[in-house]
Short mmCIF file of C-alpha atoms and ligand atoms in Angstrom, two decimals:
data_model
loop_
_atom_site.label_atom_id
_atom_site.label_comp_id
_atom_site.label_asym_id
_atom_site.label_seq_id
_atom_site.Cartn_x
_atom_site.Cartn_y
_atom_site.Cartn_z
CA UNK A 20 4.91 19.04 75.88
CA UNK A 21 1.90 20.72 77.77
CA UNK A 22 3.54 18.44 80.69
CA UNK A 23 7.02 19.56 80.74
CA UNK A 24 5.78 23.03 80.51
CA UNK A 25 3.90 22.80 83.80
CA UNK A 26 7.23 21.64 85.29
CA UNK A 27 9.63 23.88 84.20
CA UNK A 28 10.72 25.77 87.05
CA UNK A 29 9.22 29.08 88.16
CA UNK A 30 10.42 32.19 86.74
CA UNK A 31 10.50 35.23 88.51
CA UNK A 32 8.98 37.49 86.45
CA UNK A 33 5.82 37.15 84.43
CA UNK A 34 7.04 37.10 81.30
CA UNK A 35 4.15 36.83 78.74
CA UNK A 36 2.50 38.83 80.83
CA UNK A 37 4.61 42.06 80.56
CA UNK A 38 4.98 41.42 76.77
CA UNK A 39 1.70 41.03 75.77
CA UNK A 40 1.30 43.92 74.32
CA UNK A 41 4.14 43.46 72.00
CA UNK A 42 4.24 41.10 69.15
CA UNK A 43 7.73 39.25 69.44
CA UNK A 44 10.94 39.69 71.90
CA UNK A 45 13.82 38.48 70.99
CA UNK A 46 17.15 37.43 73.12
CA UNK A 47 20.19 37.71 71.06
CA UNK A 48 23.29 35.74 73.41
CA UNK A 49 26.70 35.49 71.21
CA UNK A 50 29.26 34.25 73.92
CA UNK A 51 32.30 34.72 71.43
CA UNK A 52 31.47 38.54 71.20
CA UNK A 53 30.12 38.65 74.35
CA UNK A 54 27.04 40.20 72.58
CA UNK A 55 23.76 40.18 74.63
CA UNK A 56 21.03 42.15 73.04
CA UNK A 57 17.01 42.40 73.49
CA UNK A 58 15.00 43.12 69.86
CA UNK A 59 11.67 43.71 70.75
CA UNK A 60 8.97 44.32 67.80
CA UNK A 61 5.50 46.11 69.38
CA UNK A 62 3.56 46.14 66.42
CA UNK A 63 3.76 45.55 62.27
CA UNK A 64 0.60 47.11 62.18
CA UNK A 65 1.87 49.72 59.58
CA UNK A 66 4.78 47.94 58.34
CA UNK A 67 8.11 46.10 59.56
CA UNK A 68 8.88 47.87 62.73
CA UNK A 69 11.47 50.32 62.90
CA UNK A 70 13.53 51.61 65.56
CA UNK A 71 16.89 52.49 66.53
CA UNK A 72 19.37 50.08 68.96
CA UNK A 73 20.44 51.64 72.35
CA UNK A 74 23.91 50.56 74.39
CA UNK A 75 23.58 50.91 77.82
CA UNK A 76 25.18 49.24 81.35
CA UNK A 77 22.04 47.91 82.05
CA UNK A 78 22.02 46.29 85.96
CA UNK A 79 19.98 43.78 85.19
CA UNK A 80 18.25 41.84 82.43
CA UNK A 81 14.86 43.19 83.64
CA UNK A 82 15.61 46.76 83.83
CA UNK A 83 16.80 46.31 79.55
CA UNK A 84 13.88 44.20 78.92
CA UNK A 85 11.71 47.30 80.63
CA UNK A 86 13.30 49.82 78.78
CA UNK A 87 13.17 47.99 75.14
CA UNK A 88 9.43 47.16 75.27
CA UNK A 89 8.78 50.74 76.70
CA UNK A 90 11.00 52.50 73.89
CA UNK A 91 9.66 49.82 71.05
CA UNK A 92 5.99 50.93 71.52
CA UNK A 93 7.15 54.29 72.06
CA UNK A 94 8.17 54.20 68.20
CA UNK A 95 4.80 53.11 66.93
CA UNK A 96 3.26 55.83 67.93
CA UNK A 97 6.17 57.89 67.00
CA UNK A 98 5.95 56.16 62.88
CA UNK A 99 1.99 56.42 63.38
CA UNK A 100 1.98 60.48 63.97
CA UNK A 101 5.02 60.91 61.42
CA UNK A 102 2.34 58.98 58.74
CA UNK A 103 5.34 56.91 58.15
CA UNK A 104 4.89 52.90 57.19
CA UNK A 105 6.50 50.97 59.68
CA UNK A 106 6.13 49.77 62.58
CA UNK A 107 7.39 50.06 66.24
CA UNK A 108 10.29 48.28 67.21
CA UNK A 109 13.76 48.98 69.40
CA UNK A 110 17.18 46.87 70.30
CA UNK A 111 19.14 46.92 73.27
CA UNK A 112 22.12 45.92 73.68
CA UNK A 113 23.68 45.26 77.72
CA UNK A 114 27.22 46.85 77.79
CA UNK A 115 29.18 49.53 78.59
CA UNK A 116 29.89 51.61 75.34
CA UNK A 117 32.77 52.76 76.03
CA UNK A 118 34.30 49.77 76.67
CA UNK A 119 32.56 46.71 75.99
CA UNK A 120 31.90 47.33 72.01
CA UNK A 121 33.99 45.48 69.35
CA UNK A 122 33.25 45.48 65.59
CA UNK A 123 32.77 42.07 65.46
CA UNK A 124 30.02 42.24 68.34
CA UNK A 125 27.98 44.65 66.21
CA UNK A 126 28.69 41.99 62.92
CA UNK A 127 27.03 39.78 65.52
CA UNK A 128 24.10 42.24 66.08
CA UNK A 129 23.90 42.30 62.84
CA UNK A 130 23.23 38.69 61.56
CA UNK A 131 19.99 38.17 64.75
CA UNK A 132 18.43 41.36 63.22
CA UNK A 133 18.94 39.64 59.78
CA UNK A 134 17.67 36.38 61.06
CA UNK A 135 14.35 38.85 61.24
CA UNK A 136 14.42 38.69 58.09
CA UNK A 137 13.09 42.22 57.44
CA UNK A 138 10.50 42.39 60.37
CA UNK A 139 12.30 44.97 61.80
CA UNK A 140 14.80 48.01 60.50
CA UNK A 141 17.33 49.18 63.04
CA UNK A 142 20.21 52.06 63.32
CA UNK A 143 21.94 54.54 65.92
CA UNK A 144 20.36 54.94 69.23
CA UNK A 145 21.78 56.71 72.25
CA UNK A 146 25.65 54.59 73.42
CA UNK A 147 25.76 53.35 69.28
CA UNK A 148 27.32 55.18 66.49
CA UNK A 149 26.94 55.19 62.82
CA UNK A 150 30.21 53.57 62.23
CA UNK A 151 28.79 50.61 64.36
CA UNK A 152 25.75 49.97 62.87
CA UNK A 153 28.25 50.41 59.37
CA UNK A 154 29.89 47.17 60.74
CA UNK A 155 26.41 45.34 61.33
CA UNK A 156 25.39 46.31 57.72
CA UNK A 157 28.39 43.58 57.12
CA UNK A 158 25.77 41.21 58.00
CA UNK A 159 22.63 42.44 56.91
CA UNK A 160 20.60 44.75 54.74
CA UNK A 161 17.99 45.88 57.37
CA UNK A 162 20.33 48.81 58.88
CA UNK A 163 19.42 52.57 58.19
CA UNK A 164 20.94 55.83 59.83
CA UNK A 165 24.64 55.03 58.27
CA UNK A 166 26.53 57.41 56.74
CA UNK A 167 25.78 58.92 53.38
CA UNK A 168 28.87 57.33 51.57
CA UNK A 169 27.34 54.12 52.84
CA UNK A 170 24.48 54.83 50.92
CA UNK A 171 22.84 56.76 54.26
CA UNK A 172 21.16 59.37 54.84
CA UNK A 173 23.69 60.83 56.77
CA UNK A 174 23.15 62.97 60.08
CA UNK A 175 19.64 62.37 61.26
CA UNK A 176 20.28 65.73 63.63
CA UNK A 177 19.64 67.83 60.56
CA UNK A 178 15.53 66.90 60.19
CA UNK A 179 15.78 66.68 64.01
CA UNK A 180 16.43 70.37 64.05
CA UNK A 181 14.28 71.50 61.34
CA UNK A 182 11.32 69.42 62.71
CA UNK A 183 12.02 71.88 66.03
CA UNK A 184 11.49 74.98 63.80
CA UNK A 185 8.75 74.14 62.62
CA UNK A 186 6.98 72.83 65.95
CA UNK A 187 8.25 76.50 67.05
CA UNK A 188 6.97 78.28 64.20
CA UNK A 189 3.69 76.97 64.49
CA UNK A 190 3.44 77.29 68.41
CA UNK A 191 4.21 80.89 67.41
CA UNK A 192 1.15 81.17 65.06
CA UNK A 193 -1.31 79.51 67.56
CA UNK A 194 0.15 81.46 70.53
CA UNK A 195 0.47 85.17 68.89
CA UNK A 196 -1.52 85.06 65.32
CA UNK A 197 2.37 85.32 63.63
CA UNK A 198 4.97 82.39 63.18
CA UNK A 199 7.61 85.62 63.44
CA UNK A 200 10.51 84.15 65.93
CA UNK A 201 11.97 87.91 66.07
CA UNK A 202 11.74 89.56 68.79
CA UNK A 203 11.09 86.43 70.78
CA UNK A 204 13.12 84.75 73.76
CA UNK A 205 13.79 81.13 73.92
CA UNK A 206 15.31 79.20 76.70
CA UNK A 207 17.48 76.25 75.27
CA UNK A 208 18.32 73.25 77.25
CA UNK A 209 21.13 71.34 75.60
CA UNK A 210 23.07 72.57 72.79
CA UNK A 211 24.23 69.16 71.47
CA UNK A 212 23.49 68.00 67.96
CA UNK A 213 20.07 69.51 67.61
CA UNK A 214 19.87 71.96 69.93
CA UNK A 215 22.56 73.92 68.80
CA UNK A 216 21.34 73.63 64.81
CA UNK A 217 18.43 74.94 66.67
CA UNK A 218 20.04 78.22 68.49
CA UNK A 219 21.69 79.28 66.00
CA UNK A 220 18.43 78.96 63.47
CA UNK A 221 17.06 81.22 66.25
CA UNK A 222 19.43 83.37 66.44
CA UNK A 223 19.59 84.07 62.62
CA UNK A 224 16.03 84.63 62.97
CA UNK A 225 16.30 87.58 65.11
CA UNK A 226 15.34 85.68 68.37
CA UNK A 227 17.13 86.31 71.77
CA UNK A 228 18.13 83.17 73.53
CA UNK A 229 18.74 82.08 77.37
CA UNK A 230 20.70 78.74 77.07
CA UNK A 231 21.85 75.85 79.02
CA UNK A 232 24.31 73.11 78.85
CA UNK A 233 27.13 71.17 80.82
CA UNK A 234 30.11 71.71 77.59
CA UNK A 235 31.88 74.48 77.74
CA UNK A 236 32.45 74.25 74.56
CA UNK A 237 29.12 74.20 73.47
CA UNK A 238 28.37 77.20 75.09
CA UNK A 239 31.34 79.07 73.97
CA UNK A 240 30.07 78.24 70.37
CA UNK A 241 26.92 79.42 70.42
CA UNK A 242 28.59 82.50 72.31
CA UNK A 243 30.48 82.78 68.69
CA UNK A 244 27.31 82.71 66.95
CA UNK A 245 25.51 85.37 68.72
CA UNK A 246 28.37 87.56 68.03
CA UNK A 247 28.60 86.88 64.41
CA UNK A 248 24.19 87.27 63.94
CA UNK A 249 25.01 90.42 66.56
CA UNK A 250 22.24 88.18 69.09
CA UNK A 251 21.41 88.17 72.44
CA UNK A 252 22.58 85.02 74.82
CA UNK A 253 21.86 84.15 78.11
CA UNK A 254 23.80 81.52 80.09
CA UNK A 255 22.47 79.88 82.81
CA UNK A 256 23.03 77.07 85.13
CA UNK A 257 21.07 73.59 84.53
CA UNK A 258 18.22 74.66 87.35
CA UNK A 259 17.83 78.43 86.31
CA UNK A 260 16.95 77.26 82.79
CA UNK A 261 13.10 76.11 84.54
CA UNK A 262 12.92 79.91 85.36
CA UNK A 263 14.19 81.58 82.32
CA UNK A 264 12.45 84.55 81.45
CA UNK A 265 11.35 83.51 78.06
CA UNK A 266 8.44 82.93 75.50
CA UNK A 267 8.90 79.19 74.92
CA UNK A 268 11.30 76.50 76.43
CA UNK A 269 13.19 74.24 74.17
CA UNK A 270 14.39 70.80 76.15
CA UNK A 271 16.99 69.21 73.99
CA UNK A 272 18.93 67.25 76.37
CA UNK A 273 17.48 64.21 79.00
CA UNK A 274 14.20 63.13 79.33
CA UNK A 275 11.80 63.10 82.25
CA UNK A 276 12.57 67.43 82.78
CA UNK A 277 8.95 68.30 82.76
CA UNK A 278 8.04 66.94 86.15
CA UNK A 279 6.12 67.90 89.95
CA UNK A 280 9.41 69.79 90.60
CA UNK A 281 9.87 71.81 87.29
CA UNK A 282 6.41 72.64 85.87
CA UNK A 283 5.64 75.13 88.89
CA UNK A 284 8.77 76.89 88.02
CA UNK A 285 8.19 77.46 84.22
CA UNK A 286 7.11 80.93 83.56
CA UNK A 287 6.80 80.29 79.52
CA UNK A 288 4.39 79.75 77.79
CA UNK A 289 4.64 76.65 76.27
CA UNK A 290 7.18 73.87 75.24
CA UNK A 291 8.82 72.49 72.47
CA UNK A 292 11.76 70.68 72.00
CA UNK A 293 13.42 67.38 70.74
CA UNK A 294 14.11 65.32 73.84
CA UNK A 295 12.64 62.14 74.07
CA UNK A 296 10.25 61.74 76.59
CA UNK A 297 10.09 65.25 78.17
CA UNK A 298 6.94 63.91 80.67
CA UNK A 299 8.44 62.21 83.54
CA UNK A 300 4.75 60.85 83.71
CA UNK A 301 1.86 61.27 81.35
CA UNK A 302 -0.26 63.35 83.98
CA UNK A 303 2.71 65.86 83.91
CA UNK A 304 0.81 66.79 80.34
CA UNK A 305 -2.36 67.48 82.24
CA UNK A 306 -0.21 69.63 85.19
CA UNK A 307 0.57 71.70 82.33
CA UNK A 308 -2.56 71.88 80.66
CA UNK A 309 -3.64 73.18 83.57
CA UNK A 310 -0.93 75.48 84.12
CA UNK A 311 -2.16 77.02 80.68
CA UNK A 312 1.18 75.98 78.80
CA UNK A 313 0.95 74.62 75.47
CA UNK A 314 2.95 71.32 75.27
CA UNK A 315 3.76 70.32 71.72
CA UNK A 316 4.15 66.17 72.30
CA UNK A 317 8.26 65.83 71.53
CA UNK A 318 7.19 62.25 69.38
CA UNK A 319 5.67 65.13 67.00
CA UNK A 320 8.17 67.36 66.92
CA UNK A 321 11.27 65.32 67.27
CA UNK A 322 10.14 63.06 64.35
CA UNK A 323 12.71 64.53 61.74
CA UNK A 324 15.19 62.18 62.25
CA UNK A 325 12.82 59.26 62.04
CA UNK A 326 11.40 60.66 58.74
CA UNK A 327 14.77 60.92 57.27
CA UNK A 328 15.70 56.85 58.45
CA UNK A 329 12.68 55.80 56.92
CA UNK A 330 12.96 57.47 54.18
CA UNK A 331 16.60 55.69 53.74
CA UNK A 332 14.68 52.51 52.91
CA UNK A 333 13.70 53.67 49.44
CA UNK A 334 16.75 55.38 47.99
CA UNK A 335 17.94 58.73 50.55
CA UNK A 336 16.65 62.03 49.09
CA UNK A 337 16.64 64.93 51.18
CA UNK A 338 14.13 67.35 49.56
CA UNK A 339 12.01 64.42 50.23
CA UNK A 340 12.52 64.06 53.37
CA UNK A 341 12.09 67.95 53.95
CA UNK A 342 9.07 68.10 52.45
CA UNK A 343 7.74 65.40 55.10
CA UNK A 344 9.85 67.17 57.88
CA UNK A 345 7.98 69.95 57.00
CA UNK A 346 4.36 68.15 57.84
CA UNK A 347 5.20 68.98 61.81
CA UNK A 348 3.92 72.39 61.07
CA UNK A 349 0.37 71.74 60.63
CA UNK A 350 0.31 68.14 62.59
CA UNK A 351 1.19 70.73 65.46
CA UNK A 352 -1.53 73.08 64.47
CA UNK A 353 -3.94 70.36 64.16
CA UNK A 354 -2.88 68.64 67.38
CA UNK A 355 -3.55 72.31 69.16
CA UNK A 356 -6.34 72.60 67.64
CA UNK A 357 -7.96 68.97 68.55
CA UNK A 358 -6.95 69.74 71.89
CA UNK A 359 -8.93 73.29 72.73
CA UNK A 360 -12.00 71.70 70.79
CA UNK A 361 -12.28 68.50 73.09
CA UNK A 362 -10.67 70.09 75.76
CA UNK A 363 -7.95 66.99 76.48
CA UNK A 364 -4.26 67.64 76.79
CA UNK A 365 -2.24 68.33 73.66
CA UNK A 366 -0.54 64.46 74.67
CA UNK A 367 -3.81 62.78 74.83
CA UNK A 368 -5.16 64.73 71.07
CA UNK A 369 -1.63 63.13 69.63
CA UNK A 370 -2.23 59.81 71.03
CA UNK A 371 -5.68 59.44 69.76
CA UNK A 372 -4.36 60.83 65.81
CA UNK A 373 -2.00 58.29 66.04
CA UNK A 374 -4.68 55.52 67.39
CA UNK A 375 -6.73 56.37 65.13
CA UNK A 376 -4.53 55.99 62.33
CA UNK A 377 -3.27 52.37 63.72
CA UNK A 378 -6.94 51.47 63.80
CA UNK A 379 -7.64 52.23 59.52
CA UNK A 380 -4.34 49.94 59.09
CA UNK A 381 -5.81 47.30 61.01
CA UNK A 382 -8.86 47.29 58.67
CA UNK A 383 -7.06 48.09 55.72
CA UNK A 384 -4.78 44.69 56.74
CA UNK A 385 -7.83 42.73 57.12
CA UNK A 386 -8.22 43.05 53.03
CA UNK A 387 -4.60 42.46 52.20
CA UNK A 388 -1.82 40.20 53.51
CA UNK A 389 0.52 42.48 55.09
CA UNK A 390 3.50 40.23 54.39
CA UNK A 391 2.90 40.27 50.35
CA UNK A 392 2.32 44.05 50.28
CA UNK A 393 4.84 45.82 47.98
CA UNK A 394 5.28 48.53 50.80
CA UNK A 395 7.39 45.80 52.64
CA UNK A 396 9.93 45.66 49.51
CA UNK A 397 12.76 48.35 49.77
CA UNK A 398 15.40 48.96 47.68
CA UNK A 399 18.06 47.37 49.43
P1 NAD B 403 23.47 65.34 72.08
O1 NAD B 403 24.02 64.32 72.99
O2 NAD B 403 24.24 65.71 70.87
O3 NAD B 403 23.20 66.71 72.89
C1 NAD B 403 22.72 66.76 74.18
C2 NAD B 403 23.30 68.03 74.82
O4 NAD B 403 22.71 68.17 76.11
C3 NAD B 403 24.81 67.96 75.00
O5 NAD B 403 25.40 69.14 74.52
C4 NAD B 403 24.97 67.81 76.52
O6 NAD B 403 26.17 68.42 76.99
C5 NAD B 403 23.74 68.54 77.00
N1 NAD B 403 23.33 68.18 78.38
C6 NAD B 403 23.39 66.97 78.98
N2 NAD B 403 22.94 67.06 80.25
C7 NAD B 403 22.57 68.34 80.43
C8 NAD B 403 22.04 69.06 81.53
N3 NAD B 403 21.80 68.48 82.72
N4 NAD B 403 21.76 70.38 81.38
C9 NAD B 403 22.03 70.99 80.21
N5 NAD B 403 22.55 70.36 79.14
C10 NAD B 403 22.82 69.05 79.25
O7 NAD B 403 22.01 64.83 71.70
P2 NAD B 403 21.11 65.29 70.47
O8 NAD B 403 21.29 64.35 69.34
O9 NAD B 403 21.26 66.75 70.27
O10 NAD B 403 19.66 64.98 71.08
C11 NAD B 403 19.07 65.83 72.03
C12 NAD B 403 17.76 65.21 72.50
O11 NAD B 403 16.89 65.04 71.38
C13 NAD B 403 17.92 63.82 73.11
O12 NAD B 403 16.93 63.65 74.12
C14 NAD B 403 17.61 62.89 71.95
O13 NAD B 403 17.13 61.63 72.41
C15 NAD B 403 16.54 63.67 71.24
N6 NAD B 403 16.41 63.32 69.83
C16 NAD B 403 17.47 63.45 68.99
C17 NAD B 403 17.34 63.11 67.65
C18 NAD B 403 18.50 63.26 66.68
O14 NAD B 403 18.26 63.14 65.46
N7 NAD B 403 19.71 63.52 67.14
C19 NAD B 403 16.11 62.65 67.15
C20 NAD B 403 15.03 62.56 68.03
C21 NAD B 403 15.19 62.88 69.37
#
């Protein structure tokens, strides 16, 4: 064997050396669906890894492999800060969305992640809907984030949103000694799912708003809304919203918006929204730590809808899962807090919270057999 191995032909990428931080990668090929999907489990350190499955026209093989390891650890860290018990996993699947999904290639989907055999938990990621994942659920029982007459927990956008108004009410308290958002200005970037559940929380608050978004028709409803809570909206184009004259910026569209060309235009004073992966790099944290803008990490604040998936697992209830929602608040505080004290970046205080916490499971899992525990047996 050790033979045939040192003859197989050279591959072009280093394989087990770019996954060797993660615990298994799997390739999922179905020719008769034409399915071709990458499952990649980072780490079961606090239970079976969890994480939702993306569609995307990926060019190549290597550019999906990148992005699922990157987004699977990514949700570690994510379950670690939301003191949730599972792990950090993610799918991708290589297609076009619009045009290369079929019910039957999601059934397919379906039976690899049950071939898992509970090791990892999957749902709706950005290019997959609820209604595909309700086809994969065909084929096994480790789905969440389906609807609530499929036994779901329905839309995830809901904790998403209230996990932002919390993160705001608390950056509110640390910033001005009062969680008050009346009186206050907010520039909004998106108003999709979240962000609009988040405008017009605002603007029932009392708050005054400058928004941004690419639909029309998003911005003609939240035009509605400010007339019916008689509030104050802004609209702005998509590069005026890095110069809006307001107290905190709220990014809930694309990633990578805090960057060397945006920071030096913000003139808020901090930032808080529920778009994954706001940094375009992790010293963009320290640009702004310097800048002397609070950044509230977005895996904090956008954990909501991961709380409520989770939560899916042992019977949906959602005054549970507000209740937990509700923990933001103070794991904000506390992350603000941490960060002044050591005087490290609001990023680097969540990170080591959530390191931390990986490092008691490890020690905890040295004492019991992680596979036998009754925290891996779910109701479904
Ligand atoms: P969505 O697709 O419903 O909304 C995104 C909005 O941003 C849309 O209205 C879109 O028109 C707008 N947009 C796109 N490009 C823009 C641009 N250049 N300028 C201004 N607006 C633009 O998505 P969502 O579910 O509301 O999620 C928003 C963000 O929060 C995403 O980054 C998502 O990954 C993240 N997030 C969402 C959830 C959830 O439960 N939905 C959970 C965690 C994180």
């Amino acid at each position: 064997m050790k033979q045939q191995l040192d003859k197989s032909p050279e591959m072009s990428m280093d394989i087990f050396g770019k996954i060797s931080g993660h615990e298994q990668v799997v390739f999922c090929n179905d020719p008769s669906t034409g399915l071709q999907a990458i499952i990649a489990i980072h780490s079961t350190t606090l239970g079976p890894a969890l994480g939702g499955t993306r569609m995307y026209p990926y060019a190549t093989v290597e550019e999906a492999l990148e992005d699922v390891l990157r987004l699977s650890e990514g949700m570690t860290y994510k379950c670690a800060a939301a003191d949730i018990d599972f792990g950090g996993g993610k799918g991708v699947i290589i297609g076009n969305p619009k045009t290369d999904k079929s019910p039957a290639l999601f059934r397919a989907y379906g039976q690899f992640v049950d071939s898992l055999n509970g090791r990892f938990f999957t749902g709706t990621d950005m290019g997959t809907t609820m209604d595909d994942f309700v086809q994969a659920s065909k084929e096994t029982n480790f789905i969440n984030g389906i609807p609530e007459e499929f036994g779901g927990g329905g839309d995830s956008s809901v904790p998403t949103a209230q996990g932002v108004m919390y993160g705001l009410k608390a950056t509110n308290l640390y910033l001005f000694g009062d969680e008050s958002l009346a009186g206050k200005t907010f520039a909004i970037q998106g108003l999709g799912k979240v962000g609009f559940k988040v405008a017009e929380q605002l603007l029932e608050a009392g708050a005054s708003l400058v928004v941004t978004d690419i639909s029309q028709e998003s911005i003609e409803g939240i035009q509605s809304k400010a007339n019916a809570y008689a509030g104050n909206v802004t609209v702005v184009s998509s590069e005026e919203i890095y110069e809006a004259d307001a107290d905190i910026f709220i990014p809930c569209a694309m990633g990578g918006i805090l960057n060397d060309d945006t920071i030096e235009k913000l003139k808020v004073k901090a930032v808080v929204g529920s778009a994954n992966n706001q940094l375009k790099e992790e010293y963009h944290a320290k640009i702004l730590h310097e800048r002397g803008i609070l950044y509230a990490p977005d895996y904090i604040v956008n954990a909501g809808g991961l709380i409520q998936v989770a939560d899916e697992l042992y019977g949906a209830n959602k005054s549970r899962v507000l209740l937990k929602t509700k923990t933001i608040y103070q794991s904000i505080l506390d992350i603000y807090k941490q960060s002044e004290l050591d005087a490290i970046t609001t990023l680097e205080a969540a990170n080591r919270k959530c390191q931390q916490r990986l490092e008691e499971q490890r020690q905890r899992n040295n004492f019991y057999s992680r596979q036998k525990s009754p925290k891996w047996t779910f109701y479904k």
